[in-house]
XYZ file of C-alpha atoms in Angstrom:
319
model
C -103.771 351.340 50.407
C -102.402 347.627 49.995
C -104.500 344.704 48.361
C -103.956 341.753 47.864
C -106.462 339.549 45.651
C -107.028 335.852 45.741
C -109.148 333.804 42.931
C -109.799 333.546 39.484
C -112.511 333.445 37.033
C -114.961 336.083 36.550
C -115.573 337.018 40.218
C -111.906 338.125 40.764
C -111.545 339.699 37.455
C -114.491 342.119 37.382
C -113.373 343.499 41.190
C -109.760 344.444 39.984
C -111.387 347.095 37.741
C -113.052 348.288 41.106
C -109.362 348.049 43.012
C -107.399 349.989 40.434
C -110.007 353.285 40.201
C -109.085 353.078 44.541
C -105.356 352.638 44.586
C -102.416 350.890 42.228
C -100.905 348.773 44.696
C -102.471 345.628 43.615
C -101.299 342.177 43.225
C -103.703 339.489 42.280
C -103.017 335.991 43.008
C -104.755 333.718 40.612
C -104.662 329.303 40.696
C -103.727 327.816 37.943
C -106.142 324.228 38.616
C -107.650 325.016 35.399
C -108.356 322.331 32.948
C -111.040 323.296 30.968
C -112.270 325.193 27.667
C -109.428 326.462 25.609
C -107.023 326.513 29.013
C -107.094 323.217 29.046
C -105.890 322.682 25.727
C -103.523 324.520 25.385
C -102.695 322.714 29.198
C -102.627 319.383 27.263
C -100.821 320.493 24.276
C -97.765 322.289 25.262
C -97.774 321.613 28.458
C -97.839 325.037 30.011
C -100.415 326.247 32.958
C -103.390 327.259 31.729
C -103.722 330.915 31.359
C -107.581 331.697 31.096
C -107.941 333.244 34.322
C -104.524 335.296 34.171
C -105.122 336.375 31.712
C -108.604 337.570 32.261
C -107.202 339.085 35.334
C -104.426 340.885 33.506
C -107.300 342.240 30.877
C -109.021 343.559 34.152
C -105.849 345.292 35.254
C -104.927 346.915 31.780
C -103.897 350.046 30.548
C -104.190 350.391 27.141
C -106.583 351.212 23.801
C -109.818 348.999 23.698
C -108.362 347.834 20.274
C -106.427 345.990 22.721
C -109.032 344.590 25.067
C -111.200 343.790 22.443
C -107.969 341.420 20.572
C -106.950 339.982 23.646
C -110.532 338.753 24.421
C -110.800 337.639 21.281
C -111.695 334.022 20.233
C -111.498 332.805 16.978
C -115.115 331.182 15.651
C -113.828 328.596 12.951
C -110.822 326.551 12.450
C -108.563 324.570 14.363
C -108.195 327.965 17.150
C -112.463 327.765 17.192
C -112.574 328.578 21.042
C -109.450 329.562 21.703
C -108.757 332.756 22.893
C -106.045 335.258 21.511
C -105.096 336.400 24.465
C -104.543 332.432 25.850
C -102.020 332.166 22.645
C -99.899 335.406 23.437
C -99.267 334.268 26.599
C -98.008 330.756 25.387
C -95.702 332.671 22.646
C -94.615 335.070 25.948
C -93.740 331.554 28.038
C -92.193 329.952 24.927
C -90.480 333.173 24.070
C -89.184 333.468 27.793
C -89.005 329.912 29.103
C -90.571 330.385 32.388
C -94.419 331.055 33.002
C -94.041 333.673 35.565
C -91.657 335.798 33.622
C -94.184 334.876 30.921
C -96.634 336.882 33.066
C -94.789 339.640 34.278
C -93.413 340.697 30.124
C -97.109 340.450 29.370
C -98.232 343.009 31.624
C -95.809 345.116 30.536
C -97.020 345.166 27.011
C -100.856 345.569 28.604
C -99.504 348.504 31.150
C -101.228 346.639 34.065
C -101.685 348.428 37.129
C -100.463 346.144 40.302
C -99.077 343.036 38.978
C -100.760 339.285 38.270
C -99.638 336.577 40.140
C -100.096 332.494 39.638
C -100.523 330.680 42.761
C -98.143 328.143 42.141
C -95.604 327.526 39.103
C -96.633 323.468 40.075
C -98.521 321.754 37.292
C -101.558 320.977 39.813
C -105.225 319.002 39.575
C -107.673 319.840 41.501
C -109.761 316.804 42.874
C -113.404 317.085 44.580
C -113.766 314.135 47.290
C -118.121 314.058 47.442
C -120.060 313.013 50.475
C -120.515 309.746 49.100
C -116.987 309.314 49.444
C -116.538 309.249 45.061
C -114.129 311.482 43.477
C -113.936 313.619 41.106
C -110.784 314.625 38.495
C -110.467 318.192 37.407
C -111.760 321.584 37.668
C -113.757 321.380 34.846
C -115.163 318.404 35.451
C -116.204 319.288 39.194
C -118.140 322.442 37.573
C -119.852 320.552 35.356
C -120.422 316.934 37.261
C -122.150 317.849 40.088
C -124.459 319.669 38.619
C -126.631 316.165 38.178
C -124.916 314.785 41.638
C -126.914 312.977 43.697
C -124.266 314.139 46.965
C -122.669 317.390 47.593
C -118.980 318.452 47.396
C -116.849 317.137 51.411
C -113.980 318.786 49.981
C -111.424 319.642 48.127
C -107.728 318.926 47.575
C -105.174 319.065 45.052
C -102.485 316.606 44.041
C -99.399 316.149 43.781
C -99.268 316.980 47.693
C -96.993 320.113 48.938
C -96.625 321.911 45.967
C -94.901 325.581 46.829
C -96.278 328.955 45.922
C -95.138 331.746 44.253
C -92.840 333.392 47.225
C -93.746 336.366 45.678
C -97.154 335.599 45.963
C -96.134 334.521 50.237
C -93.857 337.828 50.505
C -97.509 340.733 49.168
C -100.144 338.684 51.645
C -97.414 339.182 54.790
C -96.997 343.091 53.768
C -100.449 344.212 52.494
C -103.306 346.385 54.203
C -106.483 344.563 53.191
C -106.560 340.672 51.587
C -109.587 340.236 49.745
C -111.071 336.494 49.105
C -113.489 335.481 46.743
C -115.963 336.761 44.841
C -115.982 333.393 42.770
C -116.944 329.555 42.094
C -115.846 328.761 46.072
C -114.127 325.125 45.088
C -112.906 325.363 41.803
C -111.727 328.892 41.524
C -110.819 330.463 45.150
C -110.211 327.243 47.919
C -107.109 325.991 45.168
C -104.918 329.091 46.182
C -105.860 328.630 50.054
C -104.644 324.438 50.061
C -101.196 325.622 49.015
C -99.788 325.166 52.020
C -97.565 328.101 52.603
C -100.101 330.641 50.870
C -102.584 329.687 53.944
C -99.818 329.921 56.601
C -98.898 333.854 55.370
C -102.767 334.057 55.535
C -102.946 333.345 59.739
C -99.974 335.054 60.272
C -100.195 338.452 58.366
C -101.579 341.158 59.771
C -103.793 342.479 57.158
C -107.727 342.615 57.274
C -109.004 339.640 55.368
C -112.596 340.347 53.717
C -114.902 337.363 52.302
C -116.869 338.523 49.706
C -119.600 335.912 49.490
C -120.804 335.402 46.242
C -123.963 336.679 45.148
C -125.785 333.645 43.443
C -125.045 329.951 45.161
C -123.529 327.930 41.524
C -125.434 324.967 40.894
C -123.965 321.585 41.837
C -120.777 323.475 43.609
C -122.967 325.336 46.230
C -126.047 324.365 45.741
C -128.148 325.864 49.199
C -125.890 327.293 50.675
C -126.012 330.584 52.618
C -123.547 332.957 53.864
C -122.274 330.687 56.799
C -121.884 327.597 54.648
C -119.073 329.518 52.128
C -117.302 330.993 55.082
C -117.665 327.834 57.537
C -116.289 325.363 53.751
C -113.066 328.354 53.871
C -112.776 327.582 57.390
C -112.642 323.903 57.409
C -110.720 323.395 54.629
C -107.910 325.873 56.034
C -108.309 323.735 59.744
C -108.193 327.267 61.658
C -110.056 331.136 60.682
C -108.732 333.723 58.689
C -111.399 336.208 58.106
C -111.842 339.464 59.699
C -114.750 341.040 57.608
C -117.479 339.388 55.813
C -118.798 341.324 52.725
C -122.714 340.492 51.179
C -124.889 341.900 48.790
C -128.536 342.779 50.313
C -130.064 344.480 46.642
C -132.684 342.718 45.525
C -132.492 340.515 42.653
C -134.845 340.833 39.483
C -137.277 338.172 39.391
C -136.300 338.533 35.011
C -133.139 338.266 36.011
C -133.247 334.836 38.229
C -135.777 333.594 35.350
C -131.750 332.867 33.672
C -130.279 330.819 36.229
C -130.337 327.620 38.011
C -129.474 329.045 41.613
C -130.923 331.462 44.057
C -129.618 334.700 45.944
C -127.546 334.574 48.663
C -128.676 336.474 51.443
C -127.786 337.168 54.901
C -130.547 335.451 57.047
C -131.452 335.433 61.083
C -129.370 331.840 60.875
C -126.079 333.822 59.099
C -126.361 336.359 61.939
C -126.289 334.436 64.525
C -123.778 331.796 63.677
C -121.468 334.330 62.043
C -121.647 336.640 65.161
C -117.622 336.909 66.145
C -117.325 338.405 62.420
C -117.918 341.775 60.765
C -120.454 341.340 58.307
C -121.055 344.309 56.178
C -124.110 344.504 54.336
C -123.525 346.432 50.354
C -125.896 347.126 47.673
C -122.993 345.564 45.422
C -125.477 344.286 42.243
C -124.660 344.791 39.391
C -126.685 343.743 36.102
C -124.046 343.389 33.084
C -126.078 342.291 29.938
C -128.175 340.229 32.125
C -125.384 338.418 34.273
C -125.262 338.761 37.498
C -121.604 340.225 38.921
C -120.645 342.519 41.996
C -120.697 346.420 41.584
C -116.982 346.113 42.076
C -117.142 350.535 41.807
C -119.889 350.392 45.820
C -117.444 347.529 46.523
C -114.277 350.356 45.675
C -116.168 353.098 47.944
C -116.375 351.073 50.213
C -112.703 349.615 50.766
C -111.636 352.990 50.551
C -113.656 354.323 53.514
C -112.986 351.814 55.395
C -109.278 352.109 54.710
C -109.800 355.710 55.669
C -111.835 354.812 59.232
C -109.814 351.665 60.718
C -106.050 352.651 59.666
C -105.433 356.162 58.751
C -107.595 356.850 61.432
C -105.749 355.415 63.686
């Protein structure tokens, strides 16, 4: 079973942990539009693409001793490196050694003995913008995530500059030659959408014969997707692409405990009757896929992996 995942951040890396238990043929395509935190500092200081989301996916697929994973995830607590991840610095050093971001990621993957491969969506230095419903513009992935929390209107669309950024060709090839594509979970506008805004990636998703699954977020995201239903998430993807690519939608149906919800300024995304009516052309799969990870809402990667394997066996092998 060949699987391609598309996204970035915590959602994508979480799912990868489950996928590597059911197949070793995994490719994850990761956004490089991040400009905040330690990644943003390295991007500005060294002129390299942001390594943070890449690092998270590499570690999710890594097959090394726990001490190595702890080292790569370690963040400095004091001094000028305070808040910076050792893994980010490691990737930055690899870029300097090999002189090429894509090559550096591949060599880092070799060091970590990863299952599958991790590919940046593009090697171009791109910036994400959000146009709000009142016509105002927010520049930068980190600003979009932060400023929309208190914004009086919602996001109308997001876009990348410069226009016409080229994908990593290997990413396109993998989409065209896979069995399954997983889009999400992850921040809709800042983790998932940047990948889909690369025109050749969008075209490959339209052309591929693979089944494309959208894993809907378990919770809305304050600011970015406040008040969004399952339909709102899917229709936003369709609107940005200009065509439909999704075959199946995976939605969590497991109830999230009140004590967990009280820690969030957002609400769960459950399937409702209106969603069912508006999304009747899609196959919708409801799973008990909520996982409590140290008080944080996460997808149960084991449950999603189990479903994908069973679905693949029934649909592909059965035919």
